[in-house]
Coordinates of C-alpha atoms and ligand atoms in Angstrom, one line a residue:
Chain A
M324 CA -5.1 39.2 55.1
K325 CA -5.3 43.0 54.6
L326 CA -4.8 44.6 51.3
K327 CA -4.2 48.4 51.3
G328 CA -3.5 50.6 48.3
K329 CA -4.4 53.2 45.7
V330 CA -7.3 52.6 43.3
W331 CA -7.4 52.6 39.5
K332 CA -10.9 52.7 38.2
F333 CA -12.3 51.0 35.1
G334 CA -15.8 50.7 33.6
D335 CA -18.1 47.8 32.4
N336 CA -17.1 44.8 30.3
I337 CA -13.3 45.1 30.5
D338 CA -12.4 42.2 28.3
T339 CA -9.3 40.0 28.3
D340 CA -8.1 41.6 25.1
A341 CA -8.0 44.9 26.9
I342 CA -6.3 43.4 29.9
I343 CA -3.6 41.7 27.9
P344 CA -3.9 42.0 24.0
A345 CA -3.4 38.8 22.0
R346 CA -0.5 40.3 20.2
Y347 CA 1.6 39.7 23.3
L348 CA 0.4 36.1 23.9
N349 CA 3.4 34.5 22.1
T350 CA 4.8 34.3 25.6
S351 CA 3.5 33.3 29.0
D352 CA 6.3 34.9 30.9
P353 CA 4.5 36.9 33.7
V354 CA 7.2 39.7 33.6
E355 CA 6.7 40.2 29.9
L356 CA 2.9 40.2 30.2
A357 CA 2.9 42.7 33.1
K358 CA 4.6 45.2 30.8
H359 CA 1.4 45.4 28.7
V360 CA -1.3 45.1 31.4
M361 CA -4.5 46.9 30.7
E362 CA -2.8 48.6 27.7
D363 CA -5.8 48.6 25.4
A364 CA -8.0 50.1 28.1
D365 CA -5.5 52.7 29.0
R366 CA -2.3 53.1 26.9
D367 CA -0.2 54.5 29.8
F368 CA -1.4 52.2 32.5
P369 CA 1.7 49.9 32.6
S370 CA 3.9 52.9 33.3
K371 CA 1.5 54.5 35.8
V372 CA 0.6 51.5 37.9
K373 CA 2.6 50.8 41.0
A374 CA 3.1 47.5 43.0
G375 CA 0.4 47.5 45.7
D376 CA -2.3 49.3 43.7
L377 CA -5.8 47.9 43.3
I378 CA -8.3 47.8 40.4
I379 CA -11.9 48.7 40.8
A380 CA -14.2 48.0 37.9
D381 CA -18.0 47.8 37.1
S382 CA -19.7 44.7 35.7
N383 CA -18.4 41.7 33.8
F384 CA -14.7 42.3 34.4
G385 CA -12.6 39.8 32.4
C386 CA -15.1 38.9 29.7
G387 CA -13.9 37.3 26.5
S388 CA -11.2 34.7 26.2
S389 CA -10.1 32.1 28.7
R390 CA -6.5 33.3 28.7
E391 CA -5.0 32.9 32.2
H392 CA -2.5 35.4 31.0
A393 CA -5.0 38.1 32.0
P394 CA -5.0 37.5 35.8
I395 CA -1.3 36.6 35.6
A396 CA -0.5 40.0 34.0
I397 CA -2.5 41.8 36.7
K398 CA -0.8 39.9 39.5
A399 CA 2.6 40.2 38.0
A400 CA 2.1 44.0 37.7
G401 CA 1.9 44.0 41.5
I402 CA -1.8 44.7 41.6
Q403 CA -3.0 43.3 44.9
A404 CA -6.7 42.7 44.1
V405 CA -9.6 43.5 41.8
V406 CA -13.0 44.6 43.0
A407 CA -15.9 44.6 40.6
K408 CA -19.7 44.4 40.5
S409 CA -19.3 41.1 38.7
F410 CA -16.7 39.0 36.9
A411 CA -16.9 36.9 33.7
R412 CA -17.0 33.3 34.8
I413 CA -13.7 32.0 33.3
F414 CA -11.8 35.0 34.7
Y415 CA -13.4 34.4 38.1
R416 CA -12.2 30.7 38.0
N417 CA -8.7 31.6 36.8
A418 CA -8.2 34.3 39.5
F419 CA -8.9 31.8 42.3
N420 CA -6.9 29.1 40.6
I421 CA -3.8 31.3 40.3
G422 CA -4.3 33.1 43.6
L423 CA -5.3 36.7 42.5
P424 CA -7.7 37.9 45.2
I425 CA -11.0 39.2 43.7
F426 CA -14.1 40.6 45.4
E427 CA -17.6 41.3 44.2
S428 CA -19.2 44.4 45.6
D429 CA -21.8 46.7 44.0
D430 CA -21.4 49.3 46.6
A431 CA -17.6 49.5 46.5
S432 CA -17.6 49.6 42.7
T433 CA -20.1 52.5 42.6
K434 CA -18.7 54.6 45.4
I435 CA -15.0 54.3 45.2
S436 CA -13.3 56.9 42.9
Q437 CA -10.0 56.9 41.0
G438 CA -7.1 57.6 43.3
D439 CA -9.0 56.7 46.5
E440 CA -7.0 54.9 49.2
I441 CA -8.7 51.7 50.3
E442 CA -8.1 48.8 52.6
I443 CA -9.6 45.3 52.0
D444 CA -10.0 42.9 54.9
A445 CA -10.0 39.7 52.8
D446 CA -11.1 37.4 55.5
A447 CA -14.0 39.5 56.7
G448 CA -15.0 40.6 53.2
V449 CA -15.0 44.3 54.3
I450 CA -13.7 47.1 52.1
K451 CA -12.8 50.4 53.8
N452 CA -12.4 53.6 51.8
I453 CA -9.8 55.5 53.8
T454 CA -10.1 58.6 51.6
K455 CA -13.9 58.9 51.9
G456 CA -14.3 57.3 55.3
E457 CA -16.8 54.8 54.0
T458 CA -17.1 51.0 54.5
Y459 CA -18.6 48.5 52.0
T460 CA -19.1 44.7 52.2
A461 CA -18.1 42.2 49.5
K462 CA -20.1 39.1 48.6
P463 CA -18.9 36.1 50.7
I464 CA -16.5 33.7 49.0
P465 CA -18.0 30.1 48.6
P466 CA -16.4 27.6 51.0
F467 CA -14.9 25.5 48.2
M468 CA -13.1 28.6 46.8
Q469 CA -11.8 29.4 50.3
E470 CA -10.5 25.8 50.4
L471 CA -8.6 26.5 47.1
I472 CA -7.1 29.7 48.4
F473 CA -6.2 28.0 51.7
A474 CA -4.4 25.2 49.8
G475 CA -2.5 27.8 47.8
G476 CA -4.3 27.5 44.5
L477 CA -5.7 24.7 42.4
I478 CA -2.3 23.1 41.6
E479 CA -1.4 22.7 45.2
W480 CA -4.9 21.5 46.0
T481 CA -4.6 18.8 43.3
R482 CA -1.1 17.9 44.3
K483 CA -2.3 17.2 47.8
R484 CA -5.2 15.1 46.6
I485 CA -3.1 13.0 44.4
K486 CA -0.6 12.4 47.2
A487 CA -3.3 11.4 49.6
S488 CA -4.8 8.9 47.2
Chain B
M1314 CA -33.7 18.3 35.2
T1315 CA -32.3 20.2 32.2
I1316 CA -30.0 18.5 29.7
T1317 CA -27.1 20.4 31.2
E1318 CA -28.0 19.1 34.7
K1319 CA -28.4 15.5 33.5
I1320 CA -25.0 15.5 31.8
L1321 CA -23.3 17.0 34.9
A1322 CA -25.1 14.5 37.2
A1323 CA -24.1 11.5 35.0
H1324 CA -20.5 12.6 35.1
S1325 CA -20.4 13.1 38.9
G1326 CA -22.0 9.8 39.7
R1327 CA -25.2 11.3 41.0
D1328 CA -28.8 10.8 40.2
K1329 CA -29.5 14.5 40.5
V1330 CA -27.8 17.9 40.7
S1331 CA -29.3 21.3 41.0
A1332 CA -28.3 24.8 40.0
G1333 CA -25.8 26.4 42.4
E1334 CA -24.2 23.2 43.7
L1335 CA -20.5 22.7 43.5
I1336 CA -19.5 19.3 42.1
N1337 CA -16.5 17.4 40.9
A1338 CA -17.1 15.7 37.6
K1339 CA -15.3 13.4 35.3
V1340 CA -14.3 14.8 31.9
D1341 CA -14.5 13.0 28.6
L1342 CA -12.0 15.2 26.7
I1343 CA -9.7 18.1 27.6
L1344 CA -8.2 20.5 25.0
A1345 CA -5.7 23.3 24.9
N1346 CA -4.0 25.3 22.2
D1347 CA -0.6 26.9 21.5
I1348 CA -1.5 29.9 23.7
T1349 CA -3.0 28.1 26.7
A1350 CA -1.3 24.7 26.7
P1351 CA 2.2 26.1 27.6
I1352 CA 0.8 27.3 31.0
S1353 CA -1.0 24.0 31.5
I1354 CA 2.2 22.1 30.8
T1355 CA 4.2 24.1 33.3
E1356 CA 1.5 23.8 35.9
F1357 CA 1.0 20.1 35.2
K1358 CA 4.6 19.4 35.9
K1359 CA 4.3 21.1 39.3
I1360 CA 1.6 18.6 40.4
G1361 CA 4.0 15.7 40.1
A1362 CA 1.7 13.2 38.3
K1363 CA 3.7 10.6 36.3
T1364 CA 1.2 10.4 33.5
V1365 CA -1.9 12.1 32.2
F1366 CA -5.1 10.5 33.3
D1367 CA -5.8 9.1 29.8
K1368 CA -3.4 9.7 26.8
D1369 CA -6.3 9.5 24.4
R1370 CA -8.4 12.2 26.0
V1371 CA -6.0 15.2 26.0
A1372 CA -6.0 17.1 22.8
F1373 CA -3.3 19.6 22.0
I1374 CA -4.0 21.8 19.0
P1375 CA -1.6 24.5 17.8
D1376 CA -3.9 26.7 15.9
H1377 CA -3.7 30.3 17.2
F1378 CA -0.3 31.4 16.0
A1379 CA 0.3 28.4 13.8
P1380 CA 1.8 27.8 11.3
Q1381 CA 4.3 29.3 13.7
K1382 CA 4.3 33.1 13.1
D1383 CA 7.5 34.0 14.9
I1384 CA 10.2 32.5 17.1
K1385 CA 8.3 32.9 20.4
A1386 CA 5.2 31.3 18.9
A1387 CA 7.4 28.5 17.5
E1388 CA 8.8 27.9 21.0
Q1389 CA 5.2 27.7 22.4
C1390 CA 4.1 25.3 19.7
K1391 CA 7.2 23.2 20.4
M1392 CA 6.2 22.8 24.0
L1393 CA 3.0 21.2 22.9
R1394 CA 4.8 18.8 20.5
D1395 CA 7.5 17.9 23.0
F1396 CA 5.0 17.2 25.8
S1397 CA 2.7 15.2 23.5
R1398 CA 5.7 13.0 22.5
A1399 CA 6.9 12.6 26.0
Y1400 CA 3.5 11.6 27.4
D1401 CA 2.5 9.7 24.2
L1402 CA -0.7 11.8 23.6
S1403 CA -2.6 10.4 20.6
L1404 CA -4.5 13.7 20.0
Y1405 CA -1.7 16.1 19.1
F1406 CA -2.4 17.8 15.7
E1407 CA 0.7 19.0 13.9
V1408 CA 0.5 21.8 11.3
G1409 CA -0.8 20.1 8.2
R1410 CA -3.2 18.0 10.3
M1411 CA -4.5 20.7 12.6
G1412 CA -7.5 23.0 12.2
V1413 CA -9.2 25.6 14.4
E1414 CA -9.8 23.5 17.4
H1415 CA -13.6 23.9 17.8
A1416 CA -14.1 23.1 14.1
L1417 CA -11.7 20.2 14.1
L1418 CA -12.8 18.2 17.2
P1419 CA -16.5 17.8 16.1
E1420 CA -15.5 17.2 12.5
Q1421 CA -13.2 14.4 13.6
G1422 CA -15.9 12.8 15.8
L1423 CA -13.7 13.4 18.9
V1424 CA -16.5 15.1 20.8
V1425 CA -19.8 13.3 20.9
P1426 CA -23.3 13.9 22.3
G1427 CA -23.5 13.4 26.0
D1428 CA -19.9 14.3 26.6
L1429 CA -18.5 16.5 29.2
V1430 CA -15.6 18.5 27.7
I1431 CA -13.4 21.2 29.1
G1432 CA -11.0 23.3 27.1
A1433 CA -8.5 26.1 27.9
D1434 CA -10.3 28.2 25.3
S1435 CA -13.4 30.2 25.9
H1436 CA -15.1 28.9 22.7
T1437 CA -15.1 25.3 24.0
C1438 CA -18.8 26.0 24.5
T1439 CA -19.2 25.2 20.7
Y1440 CA -19.9 21.5 21.2
G1441 CA -23.2 22.1 23.0
A1442 CA -24.5 22.0 19.4
L1443 CA -24.0 18.2 19.6
G1444 CA -25.9 17.9 22.9
A1445 CA -22.7 17.8 25.0
F1446 CA -21.8 19.9 28.0
S1447 CA -18.7 21.8 27.1
T1448 CA -17.2 24.9 28.6
G1449 CA -14.1 27.0 28.6
V1450 CA -11.8 27.0 31.6
G1451 CA -8.3 28.2 32.4
S1452 CA -4.9 26.6 31.8
T1453 CA -4.6 25.7 35.4
D1454 CA -7.9 23.9 35.4
V1455 CA -6.7 21.9 32.4
A1456 CA -3.4 21.1 34.2
S1457 CA -5.3 19.7 37.1
A1458 CA -7.8 17.7 35.0
M1459 CA -4.9 16.3 32.9
A1460 CA -3.7 14.7 36.1
T1461 CA -7.0 13.6 37.7
G1462 CA -9.5 13.4 34.8
E1463 CA -11.8 15.6 36.9
C1464 CA -12.8 19.2 37.2
W1465 CA -14.9 21.3 39.6
F1466 CA -18.0 23.0 38.4
K1467 CA -20.8 25.1 39.8
V1468 CA -24.0 23.7 38.3
P1469 CA -25.3 26.6 36.2
E1470 CA -28.8 27.9 36.2
S1471 CA -30.4 27.4 32.8
M1472 CA -32.0 29.9 30.5
K1473 CA -34.2 28.9 27.7
F1474 CA -34.2 30.5 24.2
I1475 CA -37.1 29.6 21.9
Y1476 CA -36.7 30.4 18.2
Y1477 CA -39.7 30.1 15.9
G1478 CA -40.6 31.2 12.4
K1479 CA -39.0 30.9 9.0
L1480 CA -35.6 32.5 8.4
S1481 CA -35.4 35.2 5.7
K1482 CA -33.1 34.6 2.7
W1483 CA -29.4 34.7 3.8
V1484 CA -30.3 34.9 7.5
S1485 CA -28.4 32.2 9.4
G1486 CA -27.5 30.9 12.8
K1487 CA -25.0 33.7 13.1
D1488 CA -27.7 36.3 12.7
L1489 CA -29.8 34.6 15.3
I1490 CA -27.1 34.5 17.9
L1491 CA -25.9 38.1 17.2
H1492 CA -29.5 39.2 17.5
T1493 CA -29.8 37.3 20.8
I1494 CA -26.6 38.8 22.3
G1495 CA -27.8 42.2 21.1
D1496 CA -31.1 41.6 23.0
I1497 CA -29.6 40.2 26.3
G1498 CA -26.2 41.9 26.4
V1499 CA -22.7 40.6 26.8
D1500 CA -23.4 39.5 30.4
G1501 CA -27.1 38.6 29.8
A1502 CA -26.4 34.9 30.5
L1503 CA -23.5 35.3 32.9
Y1504 CA -22.7 31.9 34.6
R1505 CA -25.8 30.4 33.0
A1506 CA -26.5 27.5 30.6
M1507 CA -28.1 28.8 27.4
E1508 CA -30.5 26.1 26.1
L1509 CA -31.5 26.8 22.5
E1510 CA -34.7 25.2 21.1
G1511 CA -37.8 25.7 19.0
E1512 CA -38.9 24.9 15.4
T1513 CA -36.2 27.1 13.8
I1514 CA -33.4 25.4 15.8
R1515 CA -34.9 21.9 14.9
S1516 CA -34.6 22.7 11.2
L1517 CA -31.2 24.5 11.5
S1518 CA -28.1 22.7 10.1
M1519 CA -25.4 21.4 12.4
S1520 CA -23.1 24.1 11.0
G1521 CA -25.6 26.8 12.1
R1522 CA -26.0 25.2 15.5
L1523 CA -22.3 25.1 16.0
T1524 CA -22.1 28.8 15.1
M1525 CA -24.8 29.6 17.7
C1526 CA -23.4 27.6 20.6
N1527 CA -19.9 28.9 19.8
M1528 CA -21.1 32.4 20.7
A1529 CA -22.8 31.5 24.0
I1530 CA -19.7 32.9 25.8
E1531 CA -20.3 36.3 24.1
A1532 CA -23.4 36.5 26.3
G1533 CA -21.4 35.5 29.3
G1534 CA -22.9 31.9 29.2
K1535 CA -21.1 28.9 30.7
N1536 CA -22.4 26.7 27.9
G1537 CA -24.8 26.7 25.0
I1538 CA -26.7 23.5 24.4
I1539 CA -29.2 22.0 22.0
V1540 CA -31.1 18.8 22.7
P1541 CA -29.9 16.2 20.1
D1542 CA -32.2 15.1 17.3
D1543 CA -32.2 13.6 13.8
I1544 CA -29.8 16.3 12.5
T1545 CA -27.4 15.5 15.4
E1546 CA -27.7 11.8 14.6
A1547 CA -27.0 12.3 10.9
Y1548 CA -23.9 14.4 11.8
V1549 CA -22.3 12.1 14.3
K1550 CA -23.1 8.8 12.6
G1551 CA -20.0 7.6 10.8
R1552 CA -17.7 10.1 12.5
A1553 CA -18.1 9.5 16.3
K1554 CA -14.9 7.9 17.7
R1555 CA -16.6 6.9 20.9
P1556 CA -20.1 5.7 21.9
Y1557 CA -22.5 8.6 22.5
K1558 CA -25.7 9.2 24.4
F1559 CA -28.6 11.6 23.7
Y1560 CA -29.9 13.5 26.8
S1561 CA -32.9 15.7 26.8
S1562 CA -34.5 18.2 29.2
D1563 CA -37.5 17.1 31.3
S1564 CA -40.8 18.9 30.8
D1565 CA -40.7 20.1 34.4
A1566 CA -37.1 21.3 34.2
M1567 CA -36.3 24.6 35.9
Y1568 CA -35.3 27.7 33.9
V1569 CA -34.5 31.1 35.4
D1570 CA -35.7 32.9 32.3
V1571 CA -37.3 32.2 28.9
K1572 CA -36.8 34.3 25.8
E1573 CA -38.7 33.9 22.5
Y1574 CA -37.7 35.1 19.1
D1575 CA -39.8 35.3 15.9
C1576 CA -37.0 34.5 13.5
S1577 CA -39.0 35.7 10.4
R1578 CA -38.4 39.2 11.9
I1579 CA -34.7 38.9 12.5
P1580 CA -32.8 40.7 9.8
L1581 CA -29.2 40.2 8.5
T1582 CA -27.4 41.4 11.6
V1583 CA -24.0 43.0 12.3
S1584 CA -22.3 43.7 15.6
C1585 CA -20.6 47.1 15.5
P1586 CA -17.5 48.0 17.4
H1587 CA -16.6 47.3 20.2
L1588 CA -19.0 44.8 21.7
P1589 CA -20.8 41.7 20.2
S1590 CA -24.0 43.1 21.7
N1591 CA -23.8 46.3 19.8
T1592 CA -26.0 45.0 16.9
K1593 CA -27.7 46.7 14.0
P1594 CA -29.4 45.5 10.9
A1595 CA -26.7 45.1 8.2
A1596 CA -28.9 47.1 5.8
E1597 CA -28.5 50.2 7.9
L1598 CA -24.7 50.2 7.8
S1599 CA -24.1 50.8 4.1
N1600 CA -22.1 54.0 4.9
V1601 CA -19.4 52.0 6.7
S1602 CA -16.3 51.6 4.4
I1603 CA -14.3 48.4 4.8
D1604 CA -10.6 47.8 4.5
Q1605 CA -10.5 44.1 5.2
V1606 CA -12.9 41.2 5.1
V1607 CA -12.2 37.9 6.9
V1608 CA -14.2 34.7 6.4
G1609 CA -13.2 31.9 8.7
S1610 CA -12.7 31.1 12.4
C1611 CA -14.4 28.6 14.7
T1612 CA -17.6 30.5 14.4
N1613 CA -18.0 30.5 10.6
G1614 CA -15.1 28.7 8.9
R1615 CA -16.9 25.5 8.0
I1616 CA -17.6 24.3 4.5
E1617 CA -21.2 25.6 4.5
D1618 CA -19.9 29.1 5.4
I1619 CA -17.3 29.1 2.7
R1620 CA -19.8 27.9 0.1
E1621 CA -22.1 30.7 1.1
A1622 CA -19.3 33.4 0.6
A1623 CA -18.3 31.7 -2.7
E1624 CA -21.8 31.8 -4.0
I1625 CA -21.9 35.5 -3.6
I1626 CA -18.5 36.4 -4.9
K1627 CA -18.4 33.9 -7.8
G1628 CA -17.5 35.7 -11.0
K1629 CA -17.0 39.1 -9.2
K1630 CA -14.0 40.9 -7.8
V1631 CA -13.1 42.1 -4.4
S1632 CA -13.4 45.9 -4.3
P1633 CA -10.0 47.6 -5.2
N1634 CA -10.3 49.4 -1.8
T1635 CA -10.5 46.2 0.2
R1636 CA -8.6 43.0 0.9
M1637 CA -10.4 39.7 1.5
I1638 CA -9.0 36.8 3.5
V1639 CA -10.7 33.4 3.4
I1640 CA -9.6 30.8 5.9
P1641 CA -11.1 27.3 5.9
A1642 CA -11.1 26.1 9.5
T1643 CA -9.6 22.6 9.0
Q1644 CA -7.6 20.7 6.4
Q1645 CA -10.6 18.6 5.5
I1646 CA -12.6 21.8 4.7
Y1647 CA -9.6 23.2 2.8
L1648 CA -9.5 20.1 0.7
Q1649 CA -13.2 20.2 0.1
C1650 CA -12.9 23.8 -1.0
V1651 CA -10.2 22.8 -3.6
K1652 CA -12.3 19.9 -4.9
E1653 CA -15.5 22.0 -5.2
G1654 CA -13.7 24.8 -7.0
L1655 CA -14.3 27.3 -4.2
A1656 CA -10.6 28.0 -3.8
E1657 CA -10.5 29.0 -7.4
I1658 CA -13.5 31.3 -7.1
F1659 CA -11.8 33.2 -4.3
V1660 CA -8.4 33.5 -6.1
N1661 CA -10.2 34.6 -9.2
A1662 CA -12.0 37.2 -7.2
E1663 CA -8.6 38.4 -6.0
A1664 CA -9.0 37.2 -2.4
V1665 CA -6.4 35.4 -0.3
F1666 CA -7.1 31.8 0.4
S1667 CA -5.2 30.6 3.4
T1668 CA -4.3 27.4 5.2
P1669 CA -6.3 26.8 8.4
T1670 CA -5.4 29.0 11.4
C1671 CA -7.1 31.3 13.9
G1672 CA -4.8 34.0 12.5
P1673 CA -6.5 37.4 12.3
C1674 CA -9.5 36.4 14.5
L1675 CA -7.5 37.3 17.6
G1676 CA -5.1 39.7 15.9
G1677 CA -2.4 37.0 15.7
H1678 CA -1.2 37.0 12.1
M1679 CA -2.4 36.7 8.5
G1680 CA -4.3 40.0 8.3
I1681 CA -3.7 42.5 11.1
L1682 CA -5.4 45.9 11.0
A1683 CA -3.5 49.2 11.1
K1684 CA -4.7 52.1 13.1
G1685 CA -8.0 53.5 11.7
E1686 CA -8.7 50.4 9.5
K1687 CA -12.1 48.8 9.6
A1688 CA -12.8 45.1 9.0
I1689 CA -15.9 43.0 8.7
A1690 CA -15.3 39.4 9.9
T1691 CA -17.3 36.2 10.4
T1692 CA -15.5 35.8 13.7
N1693 CA -17.0 36.2 17.2
R1694 CA -15.4 39.2 19.0
N1695 CA -14.9 42.8 18.1
F1696 CA -13.3 44.2 21.3
V1697 CA -10.9 47.1 21.1
G1698 CA -7.7 45.9 19.4
R1699 CA -9.0 42.4 18.8
M1700 CA -7.7 42.3 15.2
G1701 CA -4.8 44.6 15.5
D1702 CA -4.2 48.2 16.5
P1703 CA -6.4 49.5 19.3
G1704 CA -7.4 52.2 16.9
S1705 CA -8.9 49.7 14.4
E1706 CA -12.5 48.5 14.3
V1707 CA -14.1 45.1 13.7
Y1708 CA -17.7 44.5 12.6
L1709 CA -19.1 40.9 12.9
S1710 CA -21.4 39.3 10.4
N1711 CA -22.4 36.1 8.7
P1712 CA -20.3 34.9 5.6
A1713 CA -22.9 36.2 3.0
V1714 CA -22.8 39.7 4.4
A1715 CA -19.0 39.6 4.6
A1716 CA -18.7 38.5 1.0
A1717 CA -21.1 41.1 -0.3
S1718 CA -19.2 43.8 1.7
A1719 CA -15.9 42.6 0.0
I1720 CA -17.4 43.3 -3.4
K1721 CA -18.7 46.7 -2.4
G1722 CA -15.8 47.8 -0.2
R1723 CA -18.4 48.8 2.4
I1724 CA -20.9 47.0 4.5
A1725 CA -23.4 45.5 2.1
V1726 CA -26.2 42.9 2.0
P1727 CA -26.2 40.0 -0.6
D1728 CA -29.2 41.5 -2.5
E1729 CA -27.1 44.5 -3.5
V1730 CA -24.6 42.3 -5.4
I1731 CA -26.7 39.4 -6.7
Ligands
LIG2224 S1 -10.9 31.1 15.6 FE1 -10.8 32.9 17.0 S2 -12.3 32.6 18.5 FE2 -12.0 30.6 17.5 S3 -10.5 29.5 18.7 FE3 -9.4 30.7 17.2 S4 -8.9 32.7 18.1 FE4 -10.4 31.7 19.3

């Protein structure tokens, strides 16, 4: 799987209240949620972001609440993937469970700039910066998580297990 | 092994687990609320399971936007009720019986020492105070566990925090945990178990322990945990709805890091906007004016917290420049407040005394901030926009500091008003 697109850059500790503020959580409709994605980090983001774009952030992306609405809003806004130095653990789980590709890479997070065009080779864990002509590597995805992705997310994985037993 | 590893091993049918391993473990209790359960319900239906794994071990608690604040919230709450009826769940808590989930479940004896609990809410880590392994997961994790009774985990590395020395007057569990987060940062314990111990913890009340474990997530922790002792026994005896088991850490257990704190030197502590780790001594913040004070939440909405705030505000008035909102975390606490005359103290002080709800803690309802307004709250998060407009600010403190600040209309310490 190759993911190519334009980058939006964010800093450290982007919390789930910034990704999707609680005032919009009286619904879990992905389309509604996408209208407010990253709004409290950048007011104009929902109108600027285009389907196919990517998010690059620093450390601890997705800290705070367990709301799955956060990766759902990102995915529903058409953002293909998130690359960060590190992710908060519930966000990390949720992203795999719902099928939002995420990658951990110090190098990519430090060197990629706002507006750069990048291409991620998800299987190889290689991130190419087309604008700057650089290449970075992402941390390998643990085998169990790959199994989850391969099954099409946690729900599919569980469905198959139940059927098999 | 550490207490965390022992509980995970026991629930995955193994003699031993070690940090970094991925395991599948049986859960004792699963919870979700009116924000997270709707997604769990939708996903659960996709799995095609006919029943939940155990109708007495799935707790649905509408607490965030309940009592239902608007039509959309009402629809979400109704999903919980309809599902609970259809699947015959015994642990559905209707408005009037509900409370803030992490205060309600321990109070009702529904989580017990030795349990493995998951919840679609990040503050599920609260129950570590009872010597249980509990952690927040996503709605989809909950959906899958509702069908199978199991969940996958990466066994976390453990970090030890040793607290010693006598607490100064009014300094509480809240100050200790804010101080700790200020020291290690909001990702200082990322993916890790935070094991809290030492003489100060051993003499800390269950209420203070719950407050501390509640905020483990604010340091990025997977769980907070305290080895059970006499205080735990006294708390669970008479309320535990299931048999329980005390686990403890071995003397040769592995810790990736050990931190020590002399509690006699920890001051009344406040987290300034916009991160829980942005801590300062409360006494240095007397120039910060305050528009709203909130006492409540899963962090500090227990009877001990409300008594503390009442003790400070008794016979006084909330500053004319400030509004104060007091929210007992459960119906039982609410009733206790009425019986003890605490409700009257707050009403006489011209504060609002509310029915249990998460409400303003997450900027839901019952006290939202306008642009430019500042609040001091006994809650656990002060991110941008957490309590209302992205241009508002939240300071976090213990109940005594919050009450003193209500009287002064600015951040204040109890000694200034008593
Ligand atoms: S009181 Fe606040 S932190 Fe606790 S469960 Fe409710 S919204 Fe979450």
